[in-house]
Tab-separated table of C-alpha atoms in Angstrom:
chain	number	residue	atom	x	y	z
A	1	UNK	CA	17.428	-8.373	-14.190
A	2	UNK	CA	17.933	-5.399	-11.847
A	3	UNK	CA	21.152	-5.101	-9.801
A	4	UNK	CA	20.426	-6.254	-6.250
A	5	UNK	CA	21.221	-2.734	-4.989
A	6	UNK	CA	18.119	-1.556	-6.915
A	7	UNK	CA	15.822	-4.215	-5.436
A	8	UNK	CA	13.586	-3.982	-2.365
A	9	UNK	CA	11.990	-7.095	-0.868
A	10	UNK	CA	9.246	-5.881	1.450
A	11	UNK	CA	6.164	-7.110	3.228
A	12	UNK	CA	3.004	-5.301	4.288
A	13	UNK	CA	2.096	-6.213	7.873
A	14	UNK	CA	-0.832	-5.089	10.019
A	15	UNK	CA	-3.708	-5.873	12.335
A	16	UNK	CA	-6.855	-6.957	10.491
A	17	UNK	CA	-8.889	-4.031	9.073
A	18	UNK	CA	-6.031	-1.514	9.336
A	19	UNK	CA	-6.313	-1.024	5.553
A	20	UNK	CA	-3.328	-3.111	4.509
A	21	UNK	CA	-4.755	-4.495	1.277
A	22	UNK	CA	-6.269	-1.122	0.304
A	23	UNK	CA	-2.824	0.438	0.773
A	24	UNK	CA	-1.267	-2.279	-1.404
A	25	UNK	CA	-3.881	-1.715	-4.128
A	26	UNK	CA	-2.847	1.964	-4.236
A	27	UNK	CA	0.819	1.029	-4.590
A	28	UNK	CA	0.001	-1.063	-7.647
A	29	UNK	CA	-2.229	1.607	-9.183
A	30	UNK	CA	0.235	4.468	-8.735
A	31	UNK	CA	3.087	2.291	-10.030
A	32	UNK	CA	1.072	1.592	-13.201
A	33	UNK	CA	0.677	-2.145	-12.589
A	34	UNK	CA	-3.119	-1.906	-12.464
A	35	UNK	CA	-5.374	0.524	-14.318
A	36	UNK	CA	-8.136	0.682	-11.745
A	37	UNK	CA	-8.089	0.488	-7.995
A	38	UNK	CA	-9.415	-2.748	-6.587
A	39	UNK	CA	-11.438	-2.365	-3.405
A	40	UNK	CA	-11.783	-4.900	-0.600
A	41	UNK	CA	-15.422	-3.935	0.022
A	42	UNK	CA	-16.259	-4.569	-3.653
A	43	UNK	CA	-14.516	-7.958	-3.661
A	44	UNK	CA	-12.197	-6.983	-6.517
A	45	UNK	CA	-8.890	-6.325	-4.742
A	46	UNK	CA	-6.073	-7.696	-6.902
A	47	UNK	CA	-4.137	-9.106	-3.960
A	48	UNK	CA	-7.108	-10.953	-2.429
A	49	UNK	CA	-7.545	-13.306	-5.356
A	50	UNK	CA	-8.816	-16.482	-3.672
A	51	UNK	CA	-12.631	-16.986	-3.655
A	52	UNK	CA	-12.607	-17.227	0.159
A	53	UNK	CA	-10.759	-13.895	0.382
A	54	UNK	CA	-13.211	-12.153	-1.938
A	55	UNK	CA	-16.152	-13.564	0.010
A	56	UNK	CA	-14.828	-12.702	3.484
A	57	UNK	CA	-13.064	-9.447	2.578
A	58	UNK	CA	-9.856	-10.448	4.368
A	59	UNK	CA	-6.420	-11.667	3.320
A	60	UNK	CA	-5.975	-15.381	4.059
A	61	UNK	CA	-2.769	-16.266	2.250
A	62	UNK	CA	0.341	-14.181	1.622
A	63	UNK	CA	0.287	-12.908	-1.977
A	64	UNK	CA	3.371	-11.770	-3.900
A	65	UNK	CA	3.620	-9.081	-6.548
A	66	UNK	CA	6.188	-6.665	-7.964
A	67	UNK	CA	6.382	-3.131	-9.316
A	68	UNK	CA	8.913	-0.411	-10.117
A	69	UNK	CA	9.209	2.913	-8.300
A	70	UNK	CA	11.929	5.582	-8.344
A	71	UNK	CA	14.127	3.270	-10.401
A	72	UNK	CA	13.896	0.396	-7.913
A	73	UNK	CA	12.350	-3.032	-8.517
A	74	UNK	CA	10.107	-3.797	-5.564
A	75	UNK	CA	9.048	-7.337	-4.673
A	76	UNK	CA	6.112	-7.122	-2.287
A	77	UNK	CA	4.309	-9.679	-0.156
A	78	UNK	CA	0.896	-8.710	1.235
A	79	UNK	CA	0.491	-10.756	4.415
A	80	UNK	CA	-2.695	-11.702	6.313
A	81	UNK	CA	-3.720	-9.527	9.247
A	82	UNK	CA	-5.996	-12.051	10.960
A	83	UNK	CA	-4.539	-13.825	13.992
A	84	UNK	CA	-5.583	-17.225	12.565
A	85	UNK	CA	-3.055	-16.858	9.734
A	86	UNK	CA	-0.004	-15.726	11.708
A	87	UNK	CA	2.087	-18.601	10.306
A	88	UNK	CA	1.707	-17.070	6.822
A	89	UNK	CA	3.264	-13.864	8.153
A	90	UNK	CA	6.140	-15.791	9.739
A	91	UNK	CA	6.947	-17.631	6.502
A	92	UNK	CA	6.975	-14.359	4.598
A	93	UNK	CA	9.082	-12.377	7.069
A	94	UNK	CA	11.784	-15.010	6.865
A	95	UNK	CA	12.579	-14.011	3.263
A	96	UNK	CA	12.025	-10.239	3.438
A	97	UNK	CA	14.540	-7.428	3.892
A	98	UNK	CA	12.089	-4.746	5.013
A	99	UNK	CA	8.440	-4.130	5.838
A	100	UNK	CA	5.735	-1.473	5.969
A	101	UNK	CA	3.542	-1.684	9.066
A	102	UNK	CA	0.038	-0.271	8.619
A	103	UNK	CA	-1.642	1.190	11.700
A	104	UNK	CA	-5.227	2.402	11.911
A	105	UNK	CA	-5.355	6.099	12.785
A	106	UNK	CA	-8.342	5.404	15.043
A	107	UNK	CA	-7.456	2.020	16.565
A	108	UNK	CA	-3.715	2.668	16.845
A	109	UNK	CA	-1.418	-0.200	17.773
A	110	UNK	CA	-3.829	-3.123	18.146
A	111	UNK	CA	-3.115	-6.628	19.506
A	112	UNK	CA	-2.250	-8.273	16.174
A	113	UNK	CA	-0.151	-5.203	15.320
A	114	UNK	CA	1.980	-6.087	18.331
A	115	UNK	CA	2.218	-9.740	17.275
A	116	UNK	CA	3.437	-9.033	13.737
A	117	UNK	CA	5.760	-6.262	14.948
A	118	UNK	CA	7.420	-8.697	17.383
A	119	UNK	CA	7.743	-11.222	14.565
A	120	UNK	CA	9.568	-8.613	12.493
A	121	UNK	CA	11.743	-7.769	15.520
A	122	UNK	CA	12.853	-11.397	15.758
A	123	UNK	CA	13.942	-11.345	12.123
A	124	UNK	CA	15.707	-7.976	12.505
A	125	UNK	CA	13.694	-6.390	9.694
A	126	UNK	CA	13.853	-2.591	9.223
A	127	UNK	CA	10.386	-1.058	8.960
A	128	UNK	CA	8.404	1.995	7.966
A	129	UNK	CA	5.002	2.785	9.443
A	130	UNK	CA	1.974	4.160	7.590
A	131	UNK	CA	-0.732	5.617	9.817
A	132	UNK	CA	-3.888	5.017	7.802
A	133	UNK	CA	-7.512	6.164	7.966
A	134	UNK	CA	-6.642	9.670	9.168
A	135	UNK	CA	-9.787	10.926	7.417
A	136	UNK	CA	-11.992	9.163	9.966
A	137	UNK	CA	-13.590	10.699	13.067
A	138	UNK	CA	-11.474	9.924	16.117
A	139	UNK	CA	-8.238	9.504	14.168
A	140	UNK	CA	-5.194	10.801	16.051
A	141	UNK	CA	-1.784	10.668	14.351
A	142	UNK	CA	0.183	11.730	17.433
A	143	UNK	CA	-1.483	9.092	19.598
A	144	UNK	CA	-0.521	6.323	17.154
A	145	UNK	CA	3.124	7.468	17.111
A	146	UNK	CA	3.065	7.550	20.923
A	147	UNK	CA	1.515	4.051	20.901
A	148	UNK	CA	4.485	2.820	18.869
A	149	UNK	CA	6.819	3.929	21.626
A	150	UNK	CA	4.668	2.753	24.517
A	151	UNK	CA	3.514	-0.620	23.175
A	152	UNK	CA	6.260	-1.551	20.715
A	153	UNK	CA	9.292	0.196	22.230
A	154	UNK	CA	9.821	1.675	18.761
A	155	UNK	CA	11.141	5.167	18.074
A	156	UNK	CA	8.712	6.346	15.425
A	157	UNK	CA	9.921	9.435	13.549
A	158	UNK	CA	7.227	11.209	11.484
A	159	UNK	CA	8.411	12.058	7.966
A	160	UNK	CA	4.991	13.226	6.822
A	161	UNK	CA	2.187	14.561	9.014
A	162	UNK	CA	-1.470	15.275	8.213
A	163	UNK	CA	-2.666	18.739	7.224
A	164	UNK	CA	-6.308	19.726	7.635
A	165	UNK	CA	-8.394	22.152	5.587
A	166	UNK	CA	-11.879	23.134	6.796
A	167	UNK	CA	-11.536	20.483	9.480
A	168	UNK	CA	-10.923	17.641	7.009
A	169	UNK	CA	-7.726	15.741	6.276
A	170	UNK	CA	-6.669	17.085	2.880
A	171	UNK	CA	-2.867	16.918	2.438
A	172	UNK	CA	0.379	15.987	4.153
A	173	UNK	CA	3.447	17.986	5.108
A	174	UNK	CA	6.757	16.505	3.952
A	175	UNK	CA	9.068	17.187	6.895
A	176	UNK	CA	12.243	16.415	4.936
A	177	UNK	CA	11.599	19.071	2.271
A	178	UNK	CA	9.148	21.179	4.336
A	179	UNK	CA	6.571	21.142	1.545
A	180	UNK	CA	2.820	20.710	1.412
A	181	UNK	CA	1.955	17.631	-0.645
A	182	UNK	CA	-1.556	17.463	-2.139
A	183	UNK	CA	-3.356	14.712	-4.058
A	184	UNK	CA	-6.296	16.089	-6.107
A	185	UNK	CA	-9.354	13.858	-5.748
A	186	UNK	CA	-10.331	14.235	-9.414
A	187	UNK	CA	-7.150	12.352	-10.376
A	188	UNK	CA	-7.661	9.591	-7.767
A	189	UNK	CA	-4.574	10.924	-6.019
A	190	UNK	CA	-2.347	10.004	-8.968
A	191	UNK	CA	-1.184	13.599	-9.455
A	192	UNK	CA	1.083	14.805	-6.652
A	193	UNK	CA	1.324	18.565	-6.135
A	194	UNK	CA	4.085	20.109	-4.025
A	195	UNK	CA	4.185	23.667	-2.717
A	196	UNK	CA	5.981	25.517	0.097
A	197	UNK	CA	4.292	25.282	3.480
A	198	UNK	CA	2.445	28.385	4.615
A	199	UNK	CA	3.757	30.243	7.641
A	200	UNK	CA	1.048	28.711	9.831
A	201	UNK	CA	1.709	25.211	8.484
A	202	UNK	CA	5.460	25.599	9.036
A	203	UNK	CA	4.825	26.656	12.622
A	204	UNK	CA	2.582	23.646	13.267
A	205	UNK	CA	5.244	21.323	11.808
A	206	UNK	CA	8.214	22.823	13.675
A	207	UNK	CA	8.207	20.324	16.549
A	208	UNK	CA	8.012	17.360	14.151
A	209	UNK	CA	10.844	18.779	12.063
A	210	UNK	CA	13.024	19.210	15.157
A	211	UNK	CA	12.399	15.582	16.166
A	212	UNK	CA	13.323	14.420	12.658
A	213	UNK	CA	16.541	16.464	12.567
A	214	UNK	CA	17.552	15.193	16.014
A	215	UNK	CA	16.998	11.601	14.864
A	216	UNK	CA	19.161	12.221	11.794
A	217	UNK	CA	21.909	13.721	13.964
A	218	UNK	CA	21.776	10.712	16.295
A	219	UNK	CA	22.220	8.343	13.351
A	220	UNK	CA	24.973	10.029	11.342
A	221	UNK	CA	28.156	11.942	12.242
A	222	UNK	CA	27.968	14.315	9.258
A	223	UNK	CA	24.380	15.207	10.132
A	224	UNK	CA	25.340	15.648	13.796
A	225	UNK	CA	28.177	18.013	12.888
A	226	UNK	CA	25.878	20.213	10.799
A	227	UNK	CA	23.157	20.113	13.451
A	228	UNK	CA	25.533	21.154	16.243
A	229	UNK	CA	26.902	23.985	14.104
A	230	UNK	CA	23.387	25.358	13.720
A	231	UNK	CA	23.383	24.867	9.943
A	232	UNK	CA	20.305	23.702	8.031
A	233	UNK	CA	20.464	20.026	7.017
A	234	UNK	CA	19.758	19.587	3.278
A	235	UNK	CA	17.255	16.940	2.189
A	236	UNK	CA	19.857	14.499	0.725
A	237	UNK	CA	21.840	14.498	3.983
A	238	UNK	CA	18.667	14.040	6.025
A	239	UNK	CA	17.578	11.092	3.887
A	240	UNK	CA	21.009	9.444	4.088
A	241	UNK	CA	21.115	9.841	7.874
A	242	UNK	CA	17.545	8.623	8.360
A	243	UNK	CA	18.274	5.635	6.134
A	244	UNK	CA	21.267	4.767	8.298
A	245	UNK	CA	19.147	4.950	11.440
A	246	UNK	CA	16.377	2.872	9.867
A	247	UNK	CA	18.719	0.115	8.697
A	248	UNK	CA	20.255	-0.007	12.182
A	249	UNK	CA	16.801	-0.505	13.710
A	250	UNK	CA	17.218	2.660	15.784
A	251	UNK	CA	14.308	4.537	14.184
A	252	UNK	CA	11.140	3.780	12.249
A	253	UNK	CA	10.020	6.443	9.727
A	254	UNK	CA	6.296	7.187	9.979
A	255	UNK	CA	4.058	8.400	7.133
A	256	UNK	CA	0.539	9.821	7.384
A	257	UNK	CA	-2.338	9.097	5.038
A	258	UNK	CA	-5.645	7.588	4.076
A	259	UNK	CA	-5.291	4.863	1.469
A	260	UNK	CA	-9.032	4.714	0.768
A	261	UNK	CA	-9.134	8.493	0.134
A	262	UNK	CA	-5.888	8.346	-1.918
A	263	UNK	CA	-3.992	10.640	0.442
A	264	UNK	CA	-0.333	10.300	1.424
A	265	UNK	CA	0.487	7.013	-0.306
A	266	UNK	CA	3.191	8.151	-2.765
A	267	UNK	CA	5.462	9.670	-0.085
A	268	UNK	CA	5.377	6.282	1.659
A	269	UNK	CA	6.267	4.625	-1.665
A	270	UNK	CA	9.230	7.000	-1.921
A	271	UNK	CA	10.120	5.997	1.636
A	272	UNK	CA	10.292	2.319	0.677
A	273	UNK	CA	13.059	3.155	-1.789
A	274	UNK	CA	14.803	5.808	0.315
A	275	UNK	CA	14.868	4.053	3.685
A	276	UNK	CA	14.450	0.275	3.382
A	277	UNK	CA	17.424	-1.986	2.550
A	278	UNK	CA	18.333	-3.691	-0.692
A	279	UNK	CA	19.440	-7.347	-0.751
A	280	UNK	CA	22.985	-6.043	-1.327
A	281	UNK	CA	22.841	-4.497	2.158
A	282	UNK	CA	21.683	-7.707	3.802
A	283	UNK	CA	24.265	-9.921	5.518
A	284	UNK	CA	25.541	-12.899	3.491
A	285	UNK	CA	23.314	-15.979	3.590
A	286	UNK	CA	24.685	-18.591	5.974
A	287	UNK	CA	24.413	-22.360	5.731
A	288	UNK	CA	26.309	-25.623	5.927
A	289	UNK	CA	27.945	-27.475	3.056
A	290	UNK	CA	25.830	-30.674	2.882
A	291	UNK	CA	28.897	-32.687	1.872
A	292	UNK	CA	31.095	-31.703	4.811
A	293	UNK	CA	28.872	-29.932	7.341
A	294	UNK	CA	31.279	-26.981	7.256
A	295	UNK	CA	29.573	-23.574	7.679
A	296	UNK	CA	29.617	-21.483	4.514
A	297	UNK	CA	28.300	-18.122	3.338
A	298	UNK	CA	26.928	-16.773	0.081
A	299	UNK	CA	27.278	-13.131	-0.927
A	300	UNK	CA	24.081	-11.550	-2.363
A	301	UNK	CA	25.447	-11.194	-5.907
A	302	UNK	CA	24.554	-12.891	-9.201
A	303	UNK	CA	28.156	-14.049	-9.718
A	304	UNK	CA	28.139	-16.245	-6.577
A	305	UNK	CA	26.979	-19.897	-6.577
A	306	UNK	CA	23.191	-20.220	-6.597
A	307	UNK	CA	21.277	-20.535	-3.324
A	308	UNK	CA	17.575	-20.024	-2.620
A	309	UNK	CA	15.097	-20.762	0.155
A	310	UNK	CA	11.710	-22.373	-0.500
A	311	UNK	CA	9.241	-20.397	1.623
A	312	UNK	CA	5.931	-21.589	0.216
A	313	UNK	CA	4.562	-24.553	-1.748
A	314	UNK	CA	1.141	-24.479	-3.455
A	315	UNK	CA	-0.962	-26.715	-5.674
A	316	UNK	CA	-2.318	-24.405	-8.376
A	317	UNK	CA	-4.268	-25.419	-11.456
A	318	UNK	CA	-3.307	-29.014	-10.755
A	319	UNK	CA	0.383	-28.108	-10.735
A	320	UNK	CA	2.924	-27.707	-7.984
A	321	UNK	CA	4.279	-24.173	-7.601
A	322	UNK	CA	7.086	-23.310	-5.221
A	323	UNK	CA	7.962	-19.809	-4.061
A	324	UNK	CA	11.658	-18.968	-3.747
A	325	UNK	CA	13.777	-16.191	-2.309
A	326	UNK	CA	17.067	-16.196	-4.219
A	327	UNK	CA	19.963	-15.236	-1.955
A	328	UNK	CA	22.905	-15.635	-4.339
A	329	UNK	CA	23.771	-16.532	-7.910
A	330	UNK	CA	21.223	-17.017	-10.655
A	331	UNK	CA	19.162	-19.828	-12.152
A	332	UNK	CA	17.583	-20.209	-15.566
A	333	UNK	CA	14.825	-22.403	-16.929
A	334	UNK	CA	16.267	-25.852	-17.555
A	335	UNK	CA	18.909	-25.604	-14.822
A	336	UNK	CA	19.405	-28.472	-12.392
A	337	UNK	CA	19.471	-27.581	-8.700
A	338	UNK	CA	20.416	-29.574	-5.610
A	339	UNK	CA	18.092	-29.787	-2.619
A	340	UNK	CA	20.573	-29.423	0.249
A	341	UNK	CA	18.094	-30.936	2.722
A	342	UNK	CA	17.377	-34.172	0.826
A	343	UNK	CA	20.276	-34.536	-1.606
A	344	UNK	CA	17.839	-34.785	-4.525
A	345	UNK	CA	18.471	-33.002	-7.810
A	346	UNK	CA	15.606	-31.090	-9.393
A	347	UNK	CA	15.179	-29.392	-12.764
A	348	UNK	CA	13.630	-25.946	-13.104
A	349	UNK	CA	10.955	-26.177	-15.805
A	350	UNK	CA	9.457	-22.678	-15.534
A	351	UNK	CA	10.231	-19.452	-13.674
A	352	UNK	CA	7.705	-16.707	-12.947
A	353	UNK	CA	7.312	-13.346	-11.340
A	354	UNK	CA	4.065	-13.322	-9.419
A	355	UNK	CA	1.275	-10.793	-9.414
A	356	UNK	CA	-1.153	-12.231	-6.867
A	357	UNK	CA	-2.898	-15.056	-8.769
A	358	UNK	CA	-1.262	-14.219	-12.105
A	359	UNK	CA	2.171	-15.209	-13.376
A	360	UNK	CA	4.666	-13.504	-15.661
A	361	UNK	CA	7.120	-15.870	-17.318
A	362	UNK	CA	10.800	-14.934	-16.851
A	363	UNK	CA	13.990	-16.545	-18.131
A	364	UNK	CA	16.265	-16.057	-15.130
A	365	UNK	CA	16.052	-15.512	-11.367
A	366	UNK	CA	18.995	-13.778	-9.703
A	367	UNK	CA	20.225	-12.774	-6.249
A	368	UNK	CA	17.593	-10.708	-4.458
A	369	UNK	CA	14.630	-11.970	-6.486
A	370	UNK	CA	11.427	-13.454	-5.112
A	371	UNK	CA	9.997	-15.777	-7.757
A	372	UNK	CA	7.836	-18.832	-8.341
A	373	UNK	CA	8.997	-22.002	-10.074
A	374	UNK	CA	7.446	-25.122	-11.546
A	375	UNK	CA	8.994	-28.484	-12.268
A	376	UNK	CA	10.555	-28.837	-8.819
A	377	UNK	CA	8.713	-31.884	-7.545
A	378	UNK	CA	10.049	-32.727	-4.106
A	379	UNK	CA	11.133	-29.516	-2.350
A	380	UNK	CA	9.281	-28.567	0.830
A	381	UNK	CA	8.862	-25.303	2.703
A	382	UNK	CA	12.147	-24.483	4.422
A	383	UNK	CA	14.368	-26.418	1.990
A	384	UNK	CA	17.430	-24.812	0.416
A	385	UNK	CA	18.056	-25.203	-3.315
A	386	UNK	CA	21.613	-24.635	-4.482
A	387	UNK	CA	24.215	-25.116	-7.191
A	388	UNK	CA	25.050	-28.858	-7.387
A	389	UNK	CA	28.690	-27.956	-7.997
A	390	UNK	CA	28.926	-25.653	-4.977
A	391	UNK	CA	26.296	-26.679	-2.414
């Protein structure tokens, strides 16, 4: 059970065919959850586990998984990109603390990109952006970042930018550390090589670096003081300032890459940990005491009374499975919970962490966790489950 400060609850959101599921498959591979990369075009993507998804090559239902990266436990929901399944995105965003928006480097900000971005705006969710498919003819990283400002009113701040060798996209420049980051093809991008930028590469990155430093100075007083004094801002201070700006919704870090070609994914994974919020940084959950109607709050800590939101209900293998976001407290198998909406008491028979269509049995679910449960017979989507002694 990780402390909630070391947890990230994120969603992957995008227009259809932006490469969202391919990006997610790389996250799982590089985190060591899978031992081969599933591909949408081969019908073996881990996150598209339903027969209809494999057949059509698109995500139909939001799928949950988890992995560890940089010492953080990351709960991830891969959402559908097709306009017909927008309600699945809405249900997922309600329980997430952050998101990664995938944009096609050729298509840019497309209509469904705007829809899901506005959904995230309504929920106040901090986001990163990953500009994908930069290996393709017609891809234009700068145009996509400009699109974010023009179509989404979002201040996108590049943290990595594409580097080209012999006319082909081959590496990224890390603008925080000013390093060239390469991903050798023979290792499927799993090995990450860092080296100082060449003089020419540094010159081409100078304008991006200046934009990044200005954004950090806007977000943080300590960064502003150093910037105005003409001093160089060290990487830890830059990251702290950019995190502050991201959590405030003032900026949206942007990463460059090609998930299919295994380029640029790990820096974005680092960005999830560095810049997106933990449940401990989320505001307390608010609700009403069902006995009195008096408004109450729950702090996002395991020591508080239990509270969780049901955000999805499925019939799987002839059994009823409910998906929960735990906002406070903890629950164990065998515990009795109160449904605040109906007044019914329910017993938790089994708890699981999800990996798409597979389940990993766990003994306890605590504040910040996204889990599945069985044995809860009557709860519906949108219901709150809580401690019977402190509803």
